[in-house]
mmCIF file of C-alpha atoms in Angstrom:
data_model
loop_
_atom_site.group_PDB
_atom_site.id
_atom_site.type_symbol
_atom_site.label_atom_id
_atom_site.label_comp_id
_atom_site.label_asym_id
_atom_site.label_seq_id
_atom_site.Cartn_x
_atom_site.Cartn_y
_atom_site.Cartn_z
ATOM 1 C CA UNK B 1 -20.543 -11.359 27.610
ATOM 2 C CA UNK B 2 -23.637 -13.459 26.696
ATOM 3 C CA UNK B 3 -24.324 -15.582 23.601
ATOM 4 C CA UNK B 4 -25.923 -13.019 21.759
ATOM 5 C CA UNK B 5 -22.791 -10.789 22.122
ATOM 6 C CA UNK B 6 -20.550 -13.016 21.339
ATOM 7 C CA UNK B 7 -22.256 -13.765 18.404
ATOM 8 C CA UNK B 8 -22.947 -10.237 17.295
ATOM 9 C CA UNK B 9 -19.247 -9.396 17.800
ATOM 10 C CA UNK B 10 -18.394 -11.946 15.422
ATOM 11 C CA UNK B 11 -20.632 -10.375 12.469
ATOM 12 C CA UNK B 12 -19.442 -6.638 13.123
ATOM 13 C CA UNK B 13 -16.902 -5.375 11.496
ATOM 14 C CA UNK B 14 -13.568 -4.908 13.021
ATOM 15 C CA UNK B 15 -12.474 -1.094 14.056
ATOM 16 C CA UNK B 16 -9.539 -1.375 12.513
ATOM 17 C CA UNK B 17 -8.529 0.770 9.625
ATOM 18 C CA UNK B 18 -7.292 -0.713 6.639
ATOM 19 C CA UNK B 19 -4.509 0.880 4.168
ATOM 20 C CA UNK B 20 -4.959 1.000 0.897
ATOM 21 C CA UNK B 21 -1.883 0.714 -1.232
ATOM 22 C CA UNK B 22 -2.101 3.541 -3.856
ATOM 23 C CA UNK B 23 0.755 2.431 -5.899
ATOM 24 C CA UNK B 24 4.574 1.394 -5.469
ATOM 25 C CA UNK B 25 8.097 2.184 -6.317
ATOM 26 C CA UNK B 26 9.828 0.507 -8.148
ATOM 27 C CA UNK B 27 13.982 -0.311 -9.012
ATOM 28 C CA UNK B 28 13.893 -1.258 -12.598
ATOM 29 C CA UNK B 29 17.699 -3.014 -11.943
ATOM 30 C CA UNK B 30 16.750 -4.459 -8.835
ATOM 31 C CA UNK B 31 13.245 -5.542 -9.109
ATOM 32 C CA UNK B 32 12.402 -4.282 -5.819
ATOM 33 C CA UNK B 33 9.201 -3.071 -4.908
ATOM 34 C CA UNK B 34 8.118 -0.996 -1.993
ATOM 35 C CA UNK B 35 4.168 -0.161 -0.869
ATOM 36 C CA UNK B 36 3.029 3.083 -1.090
ATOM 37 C CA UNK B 37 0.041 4.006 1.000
ATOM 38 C CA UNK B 38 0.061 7.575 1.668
ATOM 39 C CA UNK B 39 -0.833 9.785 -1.322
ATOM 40 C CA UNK B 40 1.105 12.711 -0.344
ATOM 41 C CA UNK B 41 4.394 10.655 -0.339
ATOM 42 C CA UNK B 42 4.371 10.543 -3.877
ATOM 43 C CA UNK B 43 5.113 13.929 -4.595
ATOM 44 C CA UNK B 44 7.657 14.324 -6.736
ATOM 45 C CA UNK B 45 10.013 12.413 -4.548
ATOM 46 C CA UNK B 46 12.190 9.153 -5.515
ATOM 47 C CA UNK B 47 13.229 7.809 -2.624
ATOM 48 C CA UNK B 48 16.724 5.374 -2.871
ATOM 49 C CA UNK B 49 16.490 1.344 -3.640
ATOM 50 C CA UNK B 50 17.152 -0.165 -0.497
ATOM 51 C CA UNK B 51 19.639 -2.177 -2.613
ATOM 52 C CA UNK B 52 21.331 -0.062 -5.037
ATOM 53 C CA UNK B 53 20.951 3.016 -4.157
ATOM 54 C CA UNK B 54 19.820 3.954 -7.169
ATOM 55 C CA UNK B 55 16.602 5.905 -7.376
ATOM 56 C CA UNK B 56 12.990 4.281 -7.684
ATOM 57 C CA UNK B 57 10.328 5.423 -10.117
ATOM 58 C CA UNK B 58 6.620 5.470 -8.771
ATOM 59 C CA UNK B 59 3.680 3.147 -10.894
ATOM 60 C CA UNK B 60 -0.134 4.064 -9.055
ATOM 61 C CA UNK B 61 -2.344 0.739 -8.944
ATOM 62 C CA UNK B 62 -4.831 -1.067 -9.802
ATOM 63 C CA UNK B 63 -6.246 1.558 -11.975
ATOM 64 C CA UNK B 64 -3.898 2.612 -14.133
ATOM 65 C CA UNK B 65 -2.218 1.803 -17.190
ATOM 66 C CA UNK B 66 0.986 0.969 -15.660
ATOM 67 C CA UNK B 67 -0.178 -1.422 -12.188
ATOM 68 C CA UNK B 68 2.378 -1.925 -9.728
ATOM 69 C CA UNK B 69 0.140 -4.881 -8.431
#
């Protein structure tokens, strides 16, 4: 790899795909908060606090009202 690659590599941008977190659920008792990045896994569904046990309600961010940022 020459000088010019090198330096063209640098400027690309990487192939990676990034997530985009799409909201989070949240224990109200617990204050814990766990990522969501997959629309369809918000379906209805409250998954358990990892704590508690207890089940966590879902906030969508940045854009709403309610931001689980």
């Amino acid at each position: 790899m020459g000088l010019l690659e090198s330096i063209r590599s640098a400027f690309e941008p990487a192939d990676t795909a990034t997530e985009t977190i799409v909201g989070a659920h949240w224990c109200d008792d617990c204050s814990v908060r766990t990522p969501v990045y997959d629309e369809r896994s918000t379906d209805g569904e409250r998954p358990p606090c990892p704590d508690c046990g207890d089940p966590m309600r879902f906030e969508r961010s940045p854009d709403s009202g309610s931001c689980a940022c």
